[in-house]
Short mmCIF file of C-alpha atoms in Angstrom, two decimals:
data_model
loop_
_atom_site.label_atom_id
_atom_site.label_comp_id
_atom_site.label_asym_id
_atom_site.label_seq_id
_atom_site.Cartn_x
_atom_site.Cartn_y
_atom_site.Cartn_z
CA MET A 1 98.49 46.02 76.54
CA LYS A 2 95.90 43.33 75.72
CA LYS A 3 95.64 39.68 76.65
CA VAL A 4 93.00 37.25 75.43
CA VAL A 5 92.11 34.26 77.60
CA ASN A 6 90.07 31.47 75.99
CA TYR A 7 87.70 29.47 78.16
CA LYS A 8 85.91 26.25 77.16
CA ALA A 9 83.56 24.83 79.75
CA GLN A 10 84.09 21.20 80.73
CA LYS A 11 81.03 19.07 79.92
CA GLU A 12 80.50 18.23 83.60
CA ASP A 13 80.72 21.90 84.61
CA TRP A 14 78.35 22.91 81.81
CA GLU A 15 75.72 20.35 82.84
CA LYS A 16 76.04 21.40 86.48
CA ALA A 17 75.67 25.09 85.54
CA LYS A 18 72.49 24.35 83.57
CA ASP A 19 71.04 22.56 86.59
CA GLN A 20 71.88 25.58 88.77
CA ALA A 21 70.38 27.87 86.18
CA PHE A 22 67.09 25.94 86.06
CA LYS A 23 66.72 26.01 89.86
CA LYS A 24 67.50 29.72 89.89
CA ILE A 25 65.17 30.97 87.20
CA SER A 26 62.27 28.53 87.10
CA PRO A 27 60.52 30.09 90.16
CA LYS A 28 60.39 33.39 88.23
CA TYR A 29 58.34 32.00 85.33
CA LYS A 30 54.74 30.74 85.09
CA VAL A 31 54.04 27.77 82.77
CA ASP A 32 50.42 27.13 81.86
CA GLY A 33 49.03 24.15 83.77
CA PHE A 34 51.64 24.29 86.55
CA ARG A 35 52.15 26.34 89.69
CA LYS A 36 54.97 28.87 89.45
CA GLY A 37 58.32 27.11 89.63
CA LYS A 38 56.79 23.58 89.49
CA ALA A 39 56.95 22.82 85.74
CA PRO A 40 59.26 19.94 84.76
CA ARG A 41 62.49 21.04 83.08
CA ASN A 42 61.69 19.62 79.63
CA ILE A 43 58.37 21.47 79.55
CA PHE A 44 60.00 24.67 80.89
CA GLU A 45 62.61 24.50 78.10
CA ARG A 46 59.91 24.13 75.44
CA ASN A 47 58.11 27.23 76.75
CA PHE A 48 61.22 29.32 77.35
CA PRO A 49 63.85 28.14 74.89
CA GLY A 50 67.41 29.38 75.57
CA GLN A 51 66.72 30.85 78.99
CA ILE A 52 68.51 28.08 80.91
CA VAL A 53 71.48 28.11 78.51
CA MET A 54 71.97 31.89 78.77
CA GLU A 55 71.66 31.84 82.57
CA ALA A 56 74.12 28.96 82.80
CA ALA A 57 76.55 30.87 80.56
CA ASP A 58 76.35 33.88 82.89
CA ILE A 59 77.05 31.61 85.89
CA LEU A 60 80.21 30.04 84.35
CA ILE A 61 81.50 33.30 82.86
CA ASP A 62 81.26 34.95 86.30
CA GLN A 63 82.96 31.97 87.97
CA GLU A 64 85.80 31.89 85.43
CA TYR A 65 86.38 35.66 85.67
CA LYS A 66 86.63 35.43 89.46
CA ARG A 67 89.01 32.46 89.12
CA ILE A 68 91.30 34.42 86.77
CA LEU A 69 91.42 37.36 89.17
CA THR A 70 92.02 35.12 92.22
CA GLU A 71 94.84 33.33 90.44
CA GLY A 72 96.60 36.70 90.21
CA LYS A 73 98.48 36.08 86.98
CA ILE A 74 96.41 38.67 85.17
CA LEU A 75 95.79 42.13 86.72
CA PRO A 76 93.34 43.96 84.47
CA ILE A 77 92.78 47.69 84.84
CA LEU A 78 89.38 47.66 83.10
CA GLU A 79 86.45 45.29 82.96
CA PRO A 80 87.20 42.68 80.27
CA LYS A 81 85.41 42.50 76.94
CA ILE A 82 83.63 39.13 76.77
CA ASP A 83 83.05 37.50 73.37
CA VAL A 84 80.91 34.38 73.32
CA VAL A 85 82.44 32.08 70.68
CA LYS A 86 79.94 29.23 71.07
CA VAL A 87 76.92 28.67 73.31
CA ASN A 88 74.32 25.99 72.94
CA ASP A 89 72.87 23.12 74.89
CA ASP A 90 76.07 21.11 74.50
CA GLU A 91 78.93 23.58 74.92
CA LEU A 92 80.18 27.01 75.99
CA GLU A 93 83.27 28.76 74.69
CA VAL A 94 84.20 32.33 75.62
CA ASN A 95 87.09 34.73 75.02
CA PHE A 96 88.00 37.22 77.78
CA SER A 97 89.86 40.27 76.37
CA PHE A 98 91.80 41.97 79.18
CA ILE A 99 93.36 45.41 79.11
CA LEU A 100 96.51 45.28 81.28
CA GLU A 101 98.78 47.95 82.70
CA PRO A 102 100.65 49.49 79.74
CA SER A 103 104.30 48.71 79.19
CA VAL A 104 106.42 51.76 80.21
CA THR A 105 110.10 52.35 79.45
CA LEU A 106 111.53 55.45 81.06
CA GLY A 107 113.76 57.80 79.12
CA GLU A 108 115.66 60.76 80.57
CA TYR A 109 113.62 62.39 83.33
CA LYS A 110 116.15 64.36 85.39
CA ASN A 111 118.38 66.70 83.34
CA LEU A 112 115.62 68.00 81.09
CA GLY A 113 116.89 71.51 80.55
CA VAL A 114 113.53 73.08 81.48
CA LYS A 115 113.73 76.48 83.18
CA LYS A 116 111.17 78.05 85.47
CA GLU A 117 110.25 81.57 84.42
CA THR A 118 111.14 84.44 86.75
CA VAL A 119 108.14 86.21 88.21
CA LYS A 120 107.94 90.01 88.16
CA VAL A 121 105.19 92.38 89.31
CA SER A 122 104.85 95.81 87.70
CA LYS A 123 103.50 99.01 89.25
CA GLU A 124 100.75 98.96 86.64
CA GLU A 125 99.60 95.50 87.78
CA VAL A 126 99.51 96.65 91.41
CA GLN A 127 97.47 99.73 90.47
CA GLN A 128 95.06 97.59 88.40
CA LYS A 129 94.57 95.32 91.40
CA ILE A 130 93.85 98.33 93.65
CA ASP A 131 91.43 99.77 91.02
CA GLU A 132 89.55 96.42 90.97
CA LEU A 133 89.39 96.48 94.76
CA LEU A 134 88.02 100.04 94.78
CA LYS A 135 85.49 99.04 92.12
CA SER A 136 84.19 96.25 94.38
CA TYR A 137 83.62 98.88 97.10
CA THR A 138 82.02 101.37 94.69
CA GLU A 139 78.51 102.47 95.64
CA LEU A 140 75.66 103.80 93.52
CA VAL A 141 74.28 107.10 94.82
CA ILE A 142 71.31 109.03 93.48
CA LYS A 143 72.24 111.94 91.28
CA GLU A 144 69.92 114.71 92.42
CA GLU A 145 71.01 117.22 89.79
CA GLY A 146 72.68 117.09 86.39
CA ALA A 147 72.30 114.90 83.33
CA ALA A 148 73.15 111.26 82.68
CA GLU A 149 76.79 110.64 81.76
CA ASN A 150 78.76 107.67 80.52
CA GLY A 151 79.24 105.25 83.44
CA ASP A 152 76.07 106.38 85.23
CA VAL A 153 73.13 104.04 85.82
CA ALA A 154 69.86 105.36 84.43
CA VAL A 155 66.60 103.88 85.76
CA ILE A 156 64.29 104.07 82.76
CA ASP A 157 60.91 103.16 81.30
CA PHE A 158 61.06 102.35 77.58
CA GLU A 159 58.95 100.91 74.80
CA GLY A 160 59.90 100.15 71.19
CA PHE A 161 57.70 100.68 68.11
CA LYS A 162 58.15 99.48 64.52
CA ASP A 163 55.91 101.13 61.95
CA GLY A 164 53.93 102.60 64.85
CA VAL A 165 53.23 99.24 66.45
CA ALA A 166 54.80 98.13 69.72
CA PHE A 167 56.95 94.99 69.18
CA GLU A 168 57.33 92.05 71.54
CA GLY A 169 60.23 92.23 73.99
CA GLY A 170 60.75 95.94 73.44
CA LYS A 171 59.26 97.21 76.73
CA GLY A 172 60.66 97.68 80.21
CA GLU A 173 59.79 99.57 83.40
CA ASN A 174 62.23 100.89 86.01
CA TYR A 175 65.03 99.16 84.13
CA SER A 176 68.52 99.89 85.50
CA LEU A 177 70.81 100.52 82.52
CA GLU A 178 74.50 101.18 82.93
CA ILE A 179 75.42 103.68 80.26
CA GLY A 180 78.45 102.41 78.35
CA SER A 181 77.71 98.73 79.04
CA HIS A 182 76.66 98.18 75.42
CA SER A 183 73.81 95.91 76.57
CA PHE A 184 71.29 97.62 74.23
CA ILE A 185 71.49 98.12 70.45
CA PRO A 186 73.91 100.81 69.16
CA GLY A 187 72.70 104.35 69.77
CA PHE A 188 70.31 103.57 72.63
CA GLU A 189 72.68 104.27 75.52
CA GLU A 190 74.29 107.17 73.70
CA GLY A 191 70.80 108.66 73.26
CA ILE A 192 70.27 108.73 77.04
CA ILE A 193 73.46 110.71 77.68
CA GLY A 194 72.45 114.28 78.55
CA MET A 195 68.93 113.39 79.65
CA LYS A 196 67.79 114.49 83.13
CA LYS A 197 65.49 112.93 85.72
CA GLY A 198 61.84 113.06 84.55
CA GLU A 199 62.80 113.82 80.94
CA GLU A 200 61.19 111.91 78.06
CA LYS A 201 62.64 111.37 74.62
CA ASP A 202 62.05 109.44 71.37
CA LEU A 203 65.09 107.59 70.00
CA THR A 204 65.04 106.69 66.32
CA LEU A 205 67.39 103.76 65.89
CA THR A 206 68.15 100.89 63.52
CA PHE A 207 68.60 97.28 64.63
CA PRO A 208 71.83 95.61 63.42
CA GLU A 209 71.50 93.51 60.23
CA GLU A 210 72.73 90.41 62.13
CA TYR A 211 70.21 90.83 64.97
CA GLN A 212 68.87 87.41 66.14
CA GLU A 213 65.18 88.39 65.85
CA LYS A 214 64.80 88.38 62.05
CA SER A 215 61.63 90.57 62.08
CA LEU A 216 63.74 93.37 63.62
CA ALA A 217 67.08 92.85 61.88
CA GLY A 218 68.04 95.95 59.91
CA LYS A 219 64.71 97.67 60.71
CA GLU A 220 64.26 101.29 61.83
CA VAL A 221 62.36 101.64 65.14
CA ILE A 222 61.44 104.32 67.66
CA PHE A 223 62.05 103.84 71.37
CA LYS A 224 60.04 106.08 73.71
CA VAL A 225 62.22 106.56 76.79
CA LYS A 226 61.61 108.20 80.17
CA VAL A 227 64.37 108.67 82.79
CA ASN A 228 63.00 108.01 86.30
CA GLU A 229 66.25 108.26 88.19
CA ILE A 230 69.98 108.68 87.65
CA LYS A 231 72.61 107.05 89.84
CA THR A 232 76.31 107.74 89.74
CA LYS A 233 79.18 105.60 90.93
CA GLU A 234 80.95 106.81 94.05
CA VAL A 235 84.43 105.37 94.26
CA PRO A 236 85.94 105.40 97.80
CA GLU A 237 89.11 107.32 98.59
CA LEU A 238 92.23 105.56 99.85
CA ASP A 239 91.83 107.03 103.34
CA LYS A 240 91.57 105.88 106.94
CA ASP A 241 87.82 105.09 106.65
CA PHE A 242 88.44 102.86 103.62
CA PHE A 243 91.25 100.95 105.29
CA GLU A 244 89.07 100.36 108.32
CA ASP A 245 86.27 99.03 106.07
CA LEU A 246 88.80 96.83 104.34
CA GLY A 247 89.48 95.01 107.60
CA MET A 248 93.06 93.97 106.82
CA GLU A 249 95.17 94.10 109.98
CA ASP A 250 98.43 94.87 108.19
CA VAL A 251 96.97 97.52 105.86
CA LYS A 252 96.77 101.05 107.38
CA THR A 253 98.14 103.20 104.51
CA LYS A 254 98.28 103.35 100.73
CA GLU A 255 101.82 101.98 100.86
CA ASP A 256 100.66 99.04 102.98
CA LEU A 257 97.91 98.29 100.45
CA GLU A 258 100.34 98.45 97.53
CA LYS A 259 102.67 96.04 99.35
CA LYS A 260 99.76 93.68 100.09
CA MET A 261 98.52 93.72 96.51
CA LYS A 262 102.03 93.12 95.19
CA GLU A 263 102.43 90.10 97.47
CA GLU A 264 99.09 88.65 96.32
CA ILE A 265 99.88 89.16 92.64
CA LYS A 266 103.33 87.63 93.09
CA ALA A 267 101.89 84.58 94.91
CA GLN A 268 99.38 84.05 92.08
CA LYS A 269 102.07 84.39 89.45
CA GLU A 270 104.41 82.07 91.37
CA GLU A 271 101.67 79.44 91.51
CA ALA A 272 100.96 79.79 87.80
CA ALA A 273 104.70 79.68 86.93
CA GLU A 274 105.18 76.58 89.12
CA LYS A 275 102.30 74.78 87.35
CA LYS A 276 103.64 75.77 83.95
CA TYR A 277 107.12 74.56 84.96
CA VAL A 278 105.92 71.20 86.23
CA ASP A 279 103.71 70.72 83.10
CA ALA A 280 106.76 71.43 80.92
CA LEU A 281 108.90 68.93 82.89
CA LEU A 282 106.22 66.24 82.55
CA GLU A 283 105.73 66.93 78.87
CA LYS A 284 109.50 66.63 78.20
CA ALA A 285 109.89 63.47 80.27
CA VAL A 286 106.81 61.88 78.65
CA SER A 287 108.28 62.61 75.19
CA ASN A 288 111.40 60.71 76.28
CA MET A 289 109.31 57.77 77.56
CA ALA A 290 108.08 54.78 75.53
CA ILE A 291 104.56 53.65 76.44
CA GLU A 292 101.93 51.36 74.91
CA LEU A 293 98.67 53.03 75.84
CA ASP A 294 95.55 51.27 74.57
CA GLU A 295 92.70 53.37 73.21
CA GLU A 296 90.32 51.66 75.64
CA ILE A 297 92.23 53.09 78.60
CA ILE A 298 92.00 56.62 77.17
CA GLU A 299 88.29 56.19 76.47
CA ALA A 300 87.67 54.94 80.04
CA GLU A 301 89.56 57.96 81.50
CA ALA A 302 87.62 60.39 79.27
CA GLU A 303 84.36 58.75 80.35
CA ALA A 304 85.37 59.12 84.03
CA MET A 305 86.20 62.80 83.42
CA TYR A 306 82.80 63.31 81.81
CA ASN A 307 81.01 61.67 84.76
CA ASP A 308 82.96 63.90 87.21
CA PHE A 309 81.97 66.97 85.19
CA MET A 310 78.31 65.99 85.15
CA SER A 311 78.43 65.32 88.89
CA HIS A 312 79.73 68.84 89.36
CA MET A 313 76.90 70.18 87.14
CA SER A 314 74.35 68.14 89.11
CA ALA A 315 75.61 69.62 92.38
CA GLN A 316 74.71 73.03 90.91
CA GLY A 317 71.24 71.85 90.02
CA ILE A 318 71.93 71.34 86.31
CA THR A 319 70.91 67.96 84.90
CA GLU A 320 72.88 66.20 82.17
CA GLU A 321 69.94 66.55 79.75
CA LEU A 322 69.64 70.29 80.45
CA TYR A 323 73.39 70.93 80.06
CA LEU A 324 73.62 69.04 76.74
CA LYS A 325 70.53 70.87 75.41
CA TYR A 326 71.77 74.37 76.18
CA ALA A 327 75.38 73.63 75.25
CA GLY A 328 74.12 72.32 71.93
CA THR A 329 76.27 69.19 72.08
CA THR A 330 76.19 65.48 72.88
CA LYS A 331 77.87 63.22 75.44
CA GLU A 332 79.82 61.58 72.62
CA ASP A 333 81.19 64.93 71.40
CA ILE A 334 82.25 65.97 74.92
CA VAL A 335 83.93 62.62 75.67
CA ASN A 336 85.77 62.72 72.30
CA HIS A 337 86.92 66.26 73.13
CA MET A 338 88.18 65.10 76.54
CA LYS A 339 90.29 62.26 75.10
CA LYS A 340 93.30 64.45 74.41
CA GLU A 341 93.40 65.73 78.00
CA ALA A 342 92.73 62.19 79.24
CA GLU A 343 95.76 60.91 77.31
CA VAL A 344 98.01 63.61 78.85
CA ILE A 345 96.74 62.82 82.37
CA LEU A 346 97.31 59.09 81.89
CA LYS A 347 100.79 59.44 80.43
CA ASN A 348 101.81 61.78 83.24
CA SER A 349 100.47 59.32 85.79
CA TYR A 350 102.29 56.32 84.31
CA LEU A 351 105.47 58.39 84.06
CA LEU A 352 105.37 59.35 87.73
CA ASN A 353 104.50 55.81 88.80
CA ALA A 354 107.48 54.52 86.85
CA ILE A 355 109.80 57.10 88.42
CA ILE A 356 108.54 56.20 91.91
CA LYS A 357 109.28 52.54 91.19
CA GLU A 358 112.65 53.22 89.55
CA GLU A 359 113.86 55.51 92.33
CA GLN A 360 112.20 53.41 95.07
CA ILE A 361 110.52 56.51 96.45
CA GLU A 362 108.67 55.92 99.75
CA ALA A 363 106.46 57.92 102.14
CA ASP A 364 106.24 57.03 105.82
CA GLU A 365 103.54 57.51 108.45
CA LYS A 366 105.14 60.68 109.88
CA GLU A 367 105.21 62.41 106.48
CA ALA A 368 101.56 61.49 105.89
CA LEU A 369 100.53 62.72 109.33
CA ASP A 370 102.46 66.02 108.86
CA GLN A 371 100.72 66.65 105.52
CA ILE A 372 97.31 65.94 106.99
CA LYS A 373 98.00 68.33 109.89
CA ASP A 374 99.16 71.08 107.50
CA LEU A 375 96.10 70.75 105.30
CA ALA A 376 93.76 70.64 108.30
CA GLN A 377 95.23 73.89 109.59
CA LYS A 378 95.25 75.54 106.17
CA TYR A 379 91.62 74.74 105.38
CA ASN A 380 90.29 74.81 108.95
CA MET A 381 89.21 71.16 108.86
CA THR A 382 89.60 68.22 111.22
CA GLU A 383 92.39 65.79 110.43
CA GLU A 384 89.87 62.98 109.94
CA ASP A 385 87.92 65.08 107.42
CA VAL A 386 91.12 65.86 105.51
CA LYS A 387 92.12 62.20 105.47
CA SER A 388 88.63 61.20 104.28
CA SER A 389 88.48 63.82 101.55
CA LEU A 390 91.89 62.71 100.22
CA GLY A 391 90.92 59.04 100.20
CA GLY A 392 92.72 57.74 103.28
CA ASP A 393 96.31 57.14 104.38
CA ASP A 394 97.42 55.33 101.23
CA ALA A 395 96.18 58.19 99.01
CA VAL A 396 98.03 60.74 101.16
CA LYS A 397 101.24 58.68 100.97
CA TYR A 398 100.86 58.35 97.20
CA ASP A 399 100.48 62.10 96.87
CA ILE A 400 103.73 62.57 98.82
CA LYS A 401 105.53 60.09 96.61
CA VAL A 402 104.31 61.93 93.50
CA ARG A 403 105.59 65.24 94.85
CA LYS A 404 108.97 63.64 95.64
CA ALA A 405 109.12 62.29 92.07
CA ILE A 406 108.43 65.79 90.68
CA ASP A 407 111.00 67.34 93.02
CA LEU A 408 113.52 64.80 91.70
CA MET A 409 112.69 65.85 88.14
CA LYS A 410 113.29 69.49 89.06
#
C-alpha cells in the first residue's frame, strides 16, 4: 500500500535552511583570497554554485521526514522514495512515497481440510541407518596378502602419457584411490583390480569425448601405474566391543540399537511431516486471504535474505566477490531468485499477524520465561544468552503468539 505526501517549503523555512546550510558547509571549502570558512556568502555561491541549495534541501527533507514520523499518522515499513519536484534558490518541493503495511483481509483459516501424514518406519530404513553407522566406524587396514578388489583403497604412483609424452595433471605419487569410487576416467580403477602390492602395470585407456580438457578429450593414453599398498575396509561387528565404543547408555544389544535407530528415524520423519503439515496449512490459508503486497516489500525482503546469506558465507571465510565468481552468478540474479521465497515468507507472516490480531492472542511473562528455560536446558545455554539470541522478551512472546496461531489453525 502506497501513500504519497507532497511537501512545499515555506519561504521563511527555505531561507532559514539556506542560512543553516551556509554556516554548516562553508568551513569545509577554501575560496581563493580568503581563509577557510571566511568567504562572504555571495562569493562562496559564485565559486560553489548549488552547494548551499542542495545542503538546505537535505536539511528540510530530513526535518519533514522526522515530522511525518513523529506525527504518527503514517507508519512506513520501508524508507520512503524521495522525488524532488522543484529545487532552486527560491523554492523546494518534494514528494515522499511511503510504503505502508499491506491491507490484509482474512479468509477461512481454521477448517482447512489439511491432514498430517502418518509416519511409518520400515525395517529396511532401520537397517540402512545401522549400515551407515557401521560405515562411520569402518577402519582401513593394510592388506598384507591378496590382490586389490572393488571397495579397497589402493595407494598408487601413476603417470599418464599421450603419444609417448607425459601430459600435465596426469601424475600422482602415493595417491589413495578407492576402487569403485569412479573418481578417475572409465577403465582406470577397473584396471587396478587384481593388482598386488609392488606390481606395476600399463593401462591403455581413452578419455571421454566430453572431457573438460579439450587436448585430452577422446584421446588414447597410457597410464603407468604402480601399487605401493592396498588397504581394505574392516567393518565392525555388532558385538559387545562395538556397543561399548558406541557409548550409548541405553544400547547394549542389537535389539537395543534397532530400537534406538527406529526412534531417531521416527523423530526425524515426525519433524519433517510437521513442517510439511504447517506449510500446507499456511499455503491454504494464504490462498483464502486477500492481501495487497507491494513489489518493493518483496524486493526488500529478498535483499535482506541475500545479506543474511552472504553474512553466513562471510562467517565461513568466503567473501561475496569470491562466492559470486565461483557460483558463476550475480547479486541481481540471486536476489531475483529469492523473490518467490520472500513473497511466501511475507504472506505467511502477514497471515499469522492478522490471525493473532483477529483472535486477540496474547503471551504472558510466565509463558515467555518457561520457553526461555526450556531452550536454555535443551541447548545448554544460560537464560540470558537464549533471550539475547532470540531478540529479547518481546521476540520470545511474539514467537509464542505465532505458535498459538498455528495451533489454532490445526
